[in-house]
Coordinates of C-alpha atoms in Angstrom, one line a residue:
M61 CA -1.3 27.8 19.2
S62 CA -4.3 27.8 21.6
P63 CA -6.0 24.5 22.5
V64 CA -9.1 25.6 20.5
V65 CA -7.0 26.3 17.4
Q66 CA -5.1 23.0 17.9
L67 CA -8.4 21.1 18.1
I68 CA -9.7 22.8 14.9
F69 CA -6.4 22.0 13.2
K70 CA -6.6 18.4 14.2
I71 CA -10.2 18.1 13.0
A72 CA -9.3 19.7 9.7
C73 CA -6.4 17.3 9.2
S74 CA -8.5 14.3 10.0
L75 CA -11.1 15.3 7.4
Q76 CA -8.7 15.8 4.5
Q77 CA -8.2 12.8 2.4
A78 CA -7.6 11.7 -1.2
T79 CA -8.3 8.4 -3.0
L80 CA -6.1 7.0 -5.6
I81 CA -6.7 4.0 -7.9
F82 CA -4.0 2.0 -9.7
A83 CA -4.7 -0.4 -12.5
G84 CA -2.4 -2.9 -14.1
D85 CA -1.4 -3.7 -17.7
A86 CA -3.7 -2.1 -20.4
M87 CA -2.7 -4.5 -23.2
M88 CA -3.6 -4.4 -26.9
H89 CA -3.6 -7.9 -28.5
Q90 CA -4.8 -8.5 -32.1
G91 CA -8.1 -10.0 -30.9
Q92 CA -8.8 -6.7 -29.1
I93 CA -8.0 -4.7 -32.2
D94 CA -10.2 -6.9 -34.4
A95 CA -13.1 -6.8 -31.9
A96 CA -13.0 -3.0 -31.6
R97 CA -12.9 -2.3 -35.4
Q98 CA -16.2 -0.9 -36.6
P99 CA -17.7 -1.2 -40.1
D100 CA -16.6 2.3 -40.9
G101 CA -13.0 1.5 -40.0
T102 CA -13.0 3.4 -36.7
Y103 CA -12.3 1.7 -33.4
A104 CA -14.5 1.5 -30.3
Y105 CA -13.1 0.6 -26.9
T106 CA -15.4 2.4 -24.5
P107 CA -17.6 -0.6 -23.8
C108 CA -14.6 -2.5 -22.5
F109 CA -14.4 -0.4 -19.4
D110 CA -18.1 0.4 -18.6
A111 CA -18.2 -1.9 -15.6
I112 CA -15.2 -0.4 -13.8
A113 CA -15.8 3.2 -14.9
P114 CA -17.9 4.2 -11.9
Q115 CA -15.2 3.0 -9.5
V116 CA -12.3 4.6 -11.4
R117 CA -14.1 7.9 -11.8
A118 CA -14.9 8.0 -8.1
A119 CA -11.2 8.2 -7.3
D120 CA -9.5 11.6 -7.0
L121 CA -6.7 10.3 -9.3
A122 CA -6.6 7.1 -11.4
V123 CA -3.3 5.6 -12.8
V124 CA -3.0 3.0 -15.5
N125 CA 0.0 1.2 -17.2
L126 CA -0.3 1.8 -20.9
E127 CA 1.5 -1.3 -22.2
T128 CA 1.3 -0.5 -25.9
P129 CA 2.5 2.3 -28.2
V130 CA -0.3 4.4 -29.7
S131 CA 0.9 5.5 -33.1
P132 CA -0.2 5.6 -36.7
P133 CA -1.2 2.3 -38.4
P134 CA -0.7 -0.5 -39.1
Y135 CA -2.1 -1.6 -35.7
A136 CA -0.9 -4.9 -34.3
G137 CA -0.9 -7.1 -31.2
Y138 CA 1.8 -9.3 -29.8
P139 CA 4.8 -9.3 -30.1
C140 CA 5.1 -5.7 -31.2
F141 CA 2.1 -3.8 -30.1
N142 CA 0.5 -0.7 -31.6
A143 CA -3.0 0.6 -30.7
P144 CA -5.4 3.1 -32.2
A145 CA -5.7 6.4 -30.4
A146 CA -9.3 5.5 -29.7
Y147 CA -7.9 3.3 -26.9
L148 CA -6.7 6.4 -25.1
D149 CA -10.1 8.0 -25.5
A150 CA -11.7 4.9 -23.9
L151 CA -9.3 4.8 -21.0
A152 CA -9.7 8.5 -20.4
H153 CA -13.5 8.1 -20.6
A154 CA -13.3 5.4 -18.0
G155 CA -11.7 7.9 -15.7
F156 CA -7.9 7.3 -15.9
D157 CA -5.9 10.5 -15.4
L158 CA -2.2 9.4 -15.4
F159 CA -0.7 7.0 -17.9
L160 CA 2.5 5.1 -17.2
T161 CA 4.6 4.6 -20.4
A162 CA 7.9 3.1 -19.2
N163 CA 7.5 -0.6 -19.9
N164 CA 9.0 -3.4 -22.0
H165 CA 6.8 -2.6 -25.0
T166 CA 7.3 1.1 -25.2
L167 CA 9.8 0.8 -28.1
D168 CA 7.7 -1.7 -30.1
R169 CA 7.3 1.0 -32.8
R170 CA 10.8 2.3 -32.1
D171 CA 11.6 5.9 -31.2
R172 CA 9.0 7.2 -33.6
G173 CA 6.3 5.2 -31.9
L174 CA 7.4 6.5 -28.5
R175 CA 7.1 10.1 -29.7
A176 CA 3.8 9.4 -31.4
T177 CA 2.4 8.0 -28.2
L178 CA 3.4 11.1 -26.3
D179 CA 1.8 13.2 -29.0
S180 CA -1.4 11.3 -28.7
L181 CA -1.5 11.7 -25.0
D182 CA -0.7 15.4 -25.1
A183 CA -3.3 16.0 -27.8
R184 CA -5.9 14.7 -25.3
G185 CA -4.5 16.6 -22.3
L186 CA -3.6 13.3 -20.6
A187 CA -0.8 13.3 -18.0
H188 CA 2.0 10.7 -18.6
I189 CA 5.3 9.7 -17.2
G190 CA 8.1 7.3 -17.9
T191 CA 9.2 8.2 -21.5
Y192 CA 10.3 11.5 -23.0
R193 CA 11.1 13.1 -26.3
N194 CA 14.6 14.0 -25.3
A195 CA 16.6 14.8 -22.2
E196 CA 15.3 18.4 -22.1
H197 CA 11.7 17.1 -22.1
R198 CA 12.6 14.8 -19.1
R199 CA 14.3 17.7 -17.3
Q200 CA 11.1 19.7 -17.6
A201 CA 8.8 16.8 -16.7
I202 CA 10.7 15.6 -13.6
P203 CA 9.8 16.1 -10.8
S204 CA 6.2 15.3 -11.7
I205 CA 4.0 16.4 -8.9
H206 CA 0.2 16.3 -8.9
T207 CA -1.9 18.1 -6.4
V208 CA -4.8 15.9 -5.4
N209 CA -7.3 17.3 -2.8
G210 CA -4.4 19.3 -1.3
F211 CA -1.9 16.4 -1.3
R212 CA 1.2 16.9 -3.3
I213 CA 2.0 13.6 -4.9
G214 CA 5.2 12.9 -6.9
F215 CA 5.1 10.1 -9.5
L216 CA 8.0 8.3 -11.1
N217 CA 8.0 5.3 -13.5
Y218 CA 10.8 2.9 -14.6
T219 CA 11.1 -0.3 -16.6
Y220 CA 13.6 -3.2 -16.4
G221 CA 14.0 -3.1 -20.2
T222 CA 12.5 -2.8 -23.6
N223 CA 12.7 -6.3 -25.0
G224 CA 16.2 -5.8 -26.4
I225 CA 15.1 -2.8 -28.6
T226 CA 17.4 0.1 -28.1
L227 CA 16.9 3.8 -28.6
R228 CA 18.2 5.2 -31.9
S229 CA 17.7 8.9 -31.2
D230 CA 17.7 11.3 -28.3
A231 CA 14.4 10.0 -26.9
V232 CA 14.5 8.9 -23.3
V233 CA 13.1 5.8 -21.5
D234 CA 13.4 5.6 -17.8
Y235 CA 15.1 2.3 -17.1
I236 CA 15.6 0.9 -13.6
D237 CA 18.8 2.4 -12.4
P238 CA 19.1 2.5 -8.6
Q239 CA 21.4 5.6 -8.5
K240 CA 19.1 7.5 -10.8
I241 CA 15.9 6.4 -9.0
R242 CA 17.4 7.5 -5.6
A243 CA 18.3 10.9 -7.0
D244 CA 14.9 11.3 -8.6
I245 CA 13.1 10.5 -5.3
A246 CA 15.3 13.0 -3.5
A247 CA 14.7 15.7 -6.1
T248 CA 10.9 15.0 -6.1
R249 CA 10.8 15.3 -2.3
A250 CA 12.9 18.5 -2.4
A251 CA 10.5 20.0 -4.9
G252 CA 7.7 19.6 -2.4
A253 CA 6.1 16.2 -2.9
E254 CA 4.5 15.0 0.3
I255 CA 3.8 11.5 -1.0
I256 CA 6.0 9.7 -3.6
C257 CA 4.9 6.9 -5.9
A258 CA 7.4 4.8 -7.7
A259 CA 5.7 2.7 -10.5
M260 CA 8.0 -0.2 -11.4
H261 CA 7.9 -2.4 -14.5
W262 CA 9.7 -5.5 -13.1
G263 CA 9.6 -9.1 -12.1
N264 CA 9.1 -12.5 -13.8
E265 CA 6.2 -13.0 -16.2
Y266 CA 3.5 -15.4 -15.0
Q267 CA 5.0 -15.8 -11.5
L268 CA 2.5 -15.3 -8.7
L269 CA 5.1 -14.3 -6.2
P270 CA 7.8 -11.6 -6.4
N271 CA 11.4 -12.6 -7.1
P272 CA 14.3 -11.5 -4.8
T273 CA 15.2 -8.6 -7.1
Q274 CA 11.7 -7.1 -6.7
R275 CA 11.8 -7.6 -2.9
N276 CA 15.3 -6.1 -2.6
L277 CA 14.4 -3.1 -4.8
A278 CA 11.2 -2.5 -2.9
D279 CA 13.2 -2.4 0.3
S280 CA 15.5 0.1 -1.2
L281 CA 12.7 2.3 -2.7
R282 CA 11.1 2.4 0.8
S283 CA 14.4 3.4 2.4
W284 CA 14.9 6.1 -0.2
G285 CA 11.5 7.6 0.6
A286 CA 8.9 6.1 -1.7
D287 CA 5.5 5.8 0.0
L288 CA 3.7 3.9 -2.8
I289 CA 5.5 1.2 -4.8
I290 CA 3.3 0.0 -7.6
G291 CA 4.4 -2.9 -9.8
A292 CA 3.5 -4.2 -13.3
H293 CA 4.8 -6.6 -16.0
P294 CA 4.2 -10.2 -14.7
H295 CA 0.7 -10.2 -16.3
V296 CA -0.6 -12.0 -13.1
I297 CA -1.3 -10.6 -9.7
Q298 CA 1.3 -10.7 -7.0
P299 CA 1.0 -9.8 -3.3
M300 CA 0.4 -6.4 -1.7
E301 CA 2.0 -5.3 1.5
M302 CA 1.2 -2.3 3.8
R303 CA 4.4 -1.8 5.8
A304 CA 4.7 0.5 8.8
D305 CA 7.9 1.7 10.5
T306 CA 8.3 2.6 14.2
T307 CA 7.1 6.2 13.6
G308 CA 3.8 4.9 12.1
R309 CA 4.8 5.9 8.5
K310 CA 3.2 3.5 6.1
T311 CA 4.5 2.3 2.7
L312 CA 2.4 0.3 0.3
V313 CA 4.1 -2.2 -1.9
V314 CA 2.1 -3.8 -4.7
Y315 CA 4.3 -6.2 -6.6
S316 CA 2.0 -6.7 -9.5
L317 CA -1.6 -5.7 -10.4
G318 CA -1.8 -8.2 -13.3
N319 CA -3.6 -7.4 -16.5
L320 CA -6.2 -4.7 -16.5
I321 CA -7.4 -6.0 -19.9
S322 CA -5.9 -8.3 -22.5
N323 CA -6.4 -11.3 -24.7
M324 CA -4.1 -13.5 -22.7
R325 CA -5.6 -16.9 -22.2
T326 CA -4.2 -18.8 -19.2
R327 CA -6.1 -18.9 -16.0
D328 CA -4.0 -16.3 -14.1
T329 CA -3.6 -13.9 -16.9
R330 CA -7.3 -13.4 -17.6
G331 CA -7.7 -10.8 -14.9
G332 CA -6.0 -8.4 -12.5
A333 CA -6.7 -6.1 -9.5
L334 CA -7.5 -2.5 -9.0
A335 CA -5.7 -1.1 -5.9
T336 CA -7.5 1.7 -4.1
V337 CA -5.3 3.8 -1.8
T338 CA -6.5 6.4 0.7
L339 CA -4.2 9.3 1.9
R340 CA -4.9 11.2 5.0
R341 CA -3.1 13.7 7.2
D342 CA -2.0 13.0 10.8
T343 CA -2.6 15.3 13.7
L344 CA 0.6 17.3 12.8
G345 CA -0.7 17.8 9.2
R346 CA 1.7 15.4 7.6
A347 CA 0.5 13.5 4.5
R348 CA 0.4 9.8 5.1
V349 CA -0.7 6.6 3.3
D350 CA -3.6 5.4 5.4
T351 CA -5.3 2.4 3.9
A352 CA -5.4 0.2 0.8
A353 CA -7.7 -2.4 -0.6
Y354 CA -8.1 -4.4 -3.8
T355 CA -10.8 -5.2 -6.3
L356 CA -10.5 -8.1 -8.7
T357 CA -11.4 -7.7 -12.4
F358 CA -11.8 -10.4 -15.2
T359 CA -11.6 -9.9 -18.9
L360 CA -14.6 -11.4 -20.7
P361 CA -14.0 -12.1 -24.4
P362 CA -16.5 -11.2 -27.1
G363 CA -19.5 -13.6 -27.5
A364 CA -23.1 -14.1 -26.7
G365 CA -24.0 -10.8 -28.4
R366 CA -20.9 -8.9 -27.0
R367 CA -18.7 -7.3 -29.6
S368 CA -16.1 -6.1 -27.1
Y369 CA -13.7 -7.5 -24.6
T370 CA -15.4 -6.5 -21.4
L371 CA -14.1 -6.1 -17.9
V372 CA -16.4 -7.7 -15.2
H373 CA -16.1 -8.6 -11.6
P374 CA -15.3 -12.3 -11.5
D375 CA -18.1 -13.0 -9.0
S376 CA -20.7 -11.6 -11.4
C377 CA -19.6 -12.9 -14.8
P378 CA -22.7 -12.7 -16.9
D379 CA -21.7 -15.4 -19.4
P380 CA -22.3 -19.0 -18.1
R381 CA -19.6 -20.3 -20.4
W382 CA -17.0 -18.1 -18.8
Q383 CA -18.1 -18.3 -15.2
P384 CA -15.8 -21.3 -14.4
H385 CA -12.8 -19.4 -15.8
A386 CA -13.7 -16.3 -13.8
K387 CA -14.1 -18.4 -10.7
A388 CA -10.8 -20.2 -11.2
F389 CA -9.0 -16.9 -11.7
A390 CA -10.5 -15.4 -8.6
A391 CA -9.8 -18.4 -6.5
T392 CA -6.1 -18.4 -7.2
A393 CA -5.8 -14.6 -6.8
R394 CA -7.6 -14.6 -3.5
D395 CA -5.5 -17.5 -2.2
I396 CA -2.3 -15.6 -3.0
F397 CA -3.6 -12.5 -1.4
R398 CA -5.0 -14.4 1.6
R399 CA -1.6 -16.0 2.2
H400 CA 0.8 -13.2 1.3
N401 CA -1.0 -9.8 1.6
R402 CA -0.2 -7.7 4.6
S403 CA -3.0 -5.4 5.7
V404 CA -4.4 -5.0 2.2
P405 CA -7.9 -6.6 2.2
E406 CA -10.4 -7.1 -0.6
K407 CA -12.6 -4.0 -1.0
N408 CA -16.2 -4.5 0.0

């Protein structure tokens, strides 16, 4: 390769990039259902996400944890969730492309609800990963590789459990099983994935720091080849770490993004974080995780003329009654990130 061609190749590599956004738990409590119900019996969730939609849509791929079945009525909140299909429409309208379905509430409506959720996603042409109609469906779905601006990204999704509810048919939930995960990562890499994302439903609820099991599994995932390790389940934020090895390869570990939206009411559960990740190529053309940053979000309940639960930035909460709550959430989250994040700053 001539020096001129080498230079052109290096410039082309430096210009190629892709931006990903990851969101935390998209919950569906009874208060959210009641607020979204319209006089004609339909449900409207689009206003919930208006404030974050521009940022989500600007990403080349946006990923969200769908922590509720979406199946026929009756609809219900905690402890056994079930959301109207309009919820998917609103999340898709906001810009989310890939839905994670392996979580502890995925069997809240048993196997039938699992399959109905997949049907609702498929009817809308929405990509999903984590649960499957049967073993053959999983065999066809995995490896799941998405080409994003020329980057081939493999996605995997696993949960620690399903609240003690067990499968009663041949449906499949991807539970955390180290041997299976290691094999899935290897198969995804062999199928051509340049970047591998392992989305993990793990950890202790309401704990602002990861437990030893999360830390140890993150270390294993990294050693097995995961480049992005994105966590959910605690319903509060947990630290983010950009790790680099001696070759310069980076791995992003996000232990928990907290709640994207919910009706949870304690200080730390009222919000969450969006993680923005940039991928680039090095001078040899190899895909690499380059940078990551976070943006805080806060769930503003209905009131003062608002019918919907609404996502806002905690620093610009428009309702004076909720400004102290938004400020308190942001203060704790920023303190955790300031003390424990590694090379993952707040997005300007």
